[in-house]
Amino acid sequence: MSNDLRSWFVTFPNGVIPLVEIWGCDRLIPAEGPSTHSPPALDAPEPKRQRTDAEEIAKLREDLEVAEDRIAQRSQELWDAIERQDDLAHLVHDMRDEMINLIGRLEESENREEILAGRIEALEDLVVIENEEQEEDEEEEPAPVVDSDPESTVEDD
């Protein structure tokens, strides 16, 4: 790499020549003074053509229409979201009412179960008591004695 390409990057106002280090070289080489070569040409964009007022107004109208379309679209999306939220709120409310109804029915069935369990116990107790009473009655009553006389027989004439 030659020093002339680098020299146009290195400029000191006081005219001192800076030392340039080249990679891999132990010695410092003084840079040459300002280069007489012009810097390499860069791809510069072409300058923009100035818009006329009519073009500017047309562009602004187009931008306005696009913005209005976006606003209308966002507005519709918002209304749809509000409607979905309202539907979900009604659904949640209906589910809450149904849960309250089911809980009430469950409590009633538990109460009925307790009542029926109590009735079954009472009936079982009654059956046990009646069986005991029947057994006591059978023990107290002597069996009827039948007089049977082997000699007495009914004779047929």
Coordinates of C-alpha atoms in Angstrom, one line a residue:
M1 CA 0.0 0.0 0.0
S2 CA 1.5 3.3 -1.0
N3 CA 1.7 6.3 1.3
D4 CA 0.0 8.6 -1.2
L5 CA -3.4 7.1 -0.7
R6 CA -3.2 7.4 3.0
S7 CA -1.6 10.8 3.0
W8 CA -4.8 12.7 2.1
F9 CA -6.4 11.3 5.3
V10 CA -3.5 12.6 7.4
T11 CA -3.4 16.4 7.7
F12 CA -2.1 18.4 10.5
P13 CA -2.6 22.2 10.4
N14 CA 0.9 23.0 11.7
G15 CA 2.5 21.2 8.8
V16 CA 4.2 18.5 10.8
I17 CA 4.7 15.3 8.9
P18 CA 3.1 12.4 10.9
L19 CA 4.8 9.0 11.1
V20 CA 2.8 6.2 9.6
E21 CA 3.1 2.7 10.8
I22 CA 2.8 0.0 8.2
W23 CA 1.7 -3.4 9.6
G24 CA 4.5 -5.9 9.7
C25 CA 7.2 -3.3 9.4
D26 CA 9.3 -2.4 12.4
R27 CA 10.3 1.0 11.1
L28 CA 8.1 4.1 11.0
I29 CA 7.8 5.8 7.6
P30 CA 7.2 9.5 7.4
A31 CA 3.9 10.3 5.7
E32 CA 4.1 12.5 2.7
G33 CA 2.5 15.9 2.8
P34 CA -0.9 16.7 1.6
S35 CA -1.7 14.6 -1.5
T36 CA -2.1 16.2 -4.9
H37 CA -4.5 13.4 -5.8
S38 CA -8.2 13.9 -5.2
P39 CA -9.9 11.5 -2.9
P40 CA -11.6 8.5 -4.5
A41 CA -15.0 9.2 -5.9
L42 CA -17.9 7.8 -3.8
D43 CA -21.3 6.8 -5.2
A44 CA -23.2 9.8 -4.2
P45 CA -27.0 9.8 -4.6
E46 CA -28.4 12.0 -7.2
P47 CA -29.9 15.2 -5.8
K48 CA -33.7 15.0 -5.3
R49 CA -35.8 16.9 -7.7
Q50 CA -37.9 19.5 -5.9
R51 CA -41.6 18.7 -5.8
T52 CA -44.0 21.2 -7.1
D53 CA -46.8 22.4 -4.9
A54 CA -49.4 20.4 -6.9
E55 CA -47.3 17.2 -6.4
E56 CA -46.8 18.0 -2.7
I57 CA -50.6 18.4 -2.3
A58 CA -51.3 15.2 -4.2
K59 CA -48.8 13.3 -2.0
L60 CA -50.4 14.8 1.1
R61 CA -53.9 13.8 -0.1
E62 CA -52.7 10.3 -0.8
D63 CA -51.1 10.1 2.7
L64 CA -54.3 11.4 4.2
E65 CA -56.4 8.8 2.4
V66 CA -54.1 6.0 3.6
A67 CA -54.2 7.4 7.2
E68 CA -58.0 7.6 7.1
D69 CA -58.2 4.0 5.8
R70 CA -56.0 2.9 8.7
I71 CA -58.1 4.8 11.2
A72 CA -61.3 3.3 9.8
Q73 CA -59.7 -0.2 9.9
R74 CA -58.5 0.3 13.5
S75 CA -61.8 1.7 14.5
Q76 CA -63.6 -1.3 13.1
E77 CA -61.2 -3.6 14.8
L78 CA -61.8 -1.8 18.1
W79 CA -65.6 -2.0 17.7
D80 CA -65.2 -5.8 16.9
A81 CA -63.1 -6.2 20.0
I82 CA -65.6 -4.3 22.2
E83 CA -68.4 -6.5 20.8
R84 CA -66.4 -9.7 21.6
Q85 CA -65.6 -8.4 25.0
D86 CA -69.3 -7.7 25.6
D87 CA -70.2 -11.2 24.4
L88 CA -67.6 -12.7 26.7
A89 CA -68.9 -10.7 29.6
H90 CA -72.4 -12.0 29.0
L91 CA -71.0 -15.6 28.7
V92 CA -69.1 -15.2 31.9
H93 CA -72.2 -13.8 33.6
D94 CA -74.4 -16.7 32.3
M95 CA -71.7 -19.2 33.5
R96 CA -71.7 -17.6 36.9
D97 CA -75.4 -17.8 37.2
E98 CA -75.3 -21.5 36.1
M99 CA -72.6 -22.3 38.6
I100 CA -74.7 -20.6 41.4
N101 CA -77.7 -22.7 40.2
L102 CA -75.7 -25.9 40.2
I103 CA -74.2 -25.2 43.6
G104 CA -77.7 -24.6 45.0
R105 CA -78.9 -27.9 43.5
L106 CA -75.9 -29.7 44.9
E107 CA -76.5 -28.3 48.4
E108 CA -80.2 -29.3 48.1
S109 CA -79.2 -32.8 47.0
E110 CA -76.7 -33.0 49.9
N111 CA -79.5 -31.9 52.3
R112 CA -81.9 -34.5 50.7
E113 CA -79.2 -37.1 51.1
E114 CA -78.8 -36.3 54.8
I115 CA -82.6 -36.3 55.2
L116 CA -82.9 -39.6 53.4
A117 CA -80.0 -41.1 55.3
G118 CA -81.7 -40.1 58.6
R119 CA -85.0 -41.6 57.4
I120 CA -83.3 -44.9 56.4
E121 CA -81.7 -45.0 59.9
A122 CA -85.0 -44.4 61.5
L123 CA -86.7 -47.1 59.4
E124 CA -83.9 -49.5 60.2
D125 CA -84.3 -48.8 63.9
L126 CA -88.1 -49.4 63.6
V127 CA -87.5 -52.7 61.8
V128 CA -85.1 -53.8 64.5
I129 CA -87.5 -52.7 67.2
E130 CA -90.4 -54.5 65.5
N131 CA -88.4 -57.6 65.1
E132 CA -87.4 -57.6 68.7
E133 CA -91.0 -57.1 69.8
Q134 CA -92.1 -60.0 67.6
E135 CA -89.4 -62.2 69.1
E136 CA -90.5 -61.2 72.6
D137 CA -94.2 -61.8 71.7
E138 CA -93.4 -65.2 70.3
E139 CA -91.4 -66.1 73.5
E140 CA -94.2 -65.0 75.8
E141 CA -97.1 -66.8 74.0
P142 CA -97.0 -70.5 74.6
A143 CA -97.8 -72.6 71.7
P144 CA -101.4 -73.7 71.7
V145 CA -101.8 -77.3 72.9
V146 CA -104.0 -79.5 70.7
D147 CA -105.8 -82.2 72.5
S148 CA -105.5 -85.2 70.6
D149 CA -106.9 -88.4 72.0
P150 CA -105.8 -91.4 70.1
E151 CA -108.9 -93.2 71.2
S152 CA -111.3 -90.6 70.1
T153 CA -111.9 -90.7 66.5
V154 CA -114.8 -89.6 64.6
E155 CA -116.7 -92.6 63.5
D156 CA -118.5 -92.6 60.3
D157 CA -121.9 -94.2 60.5

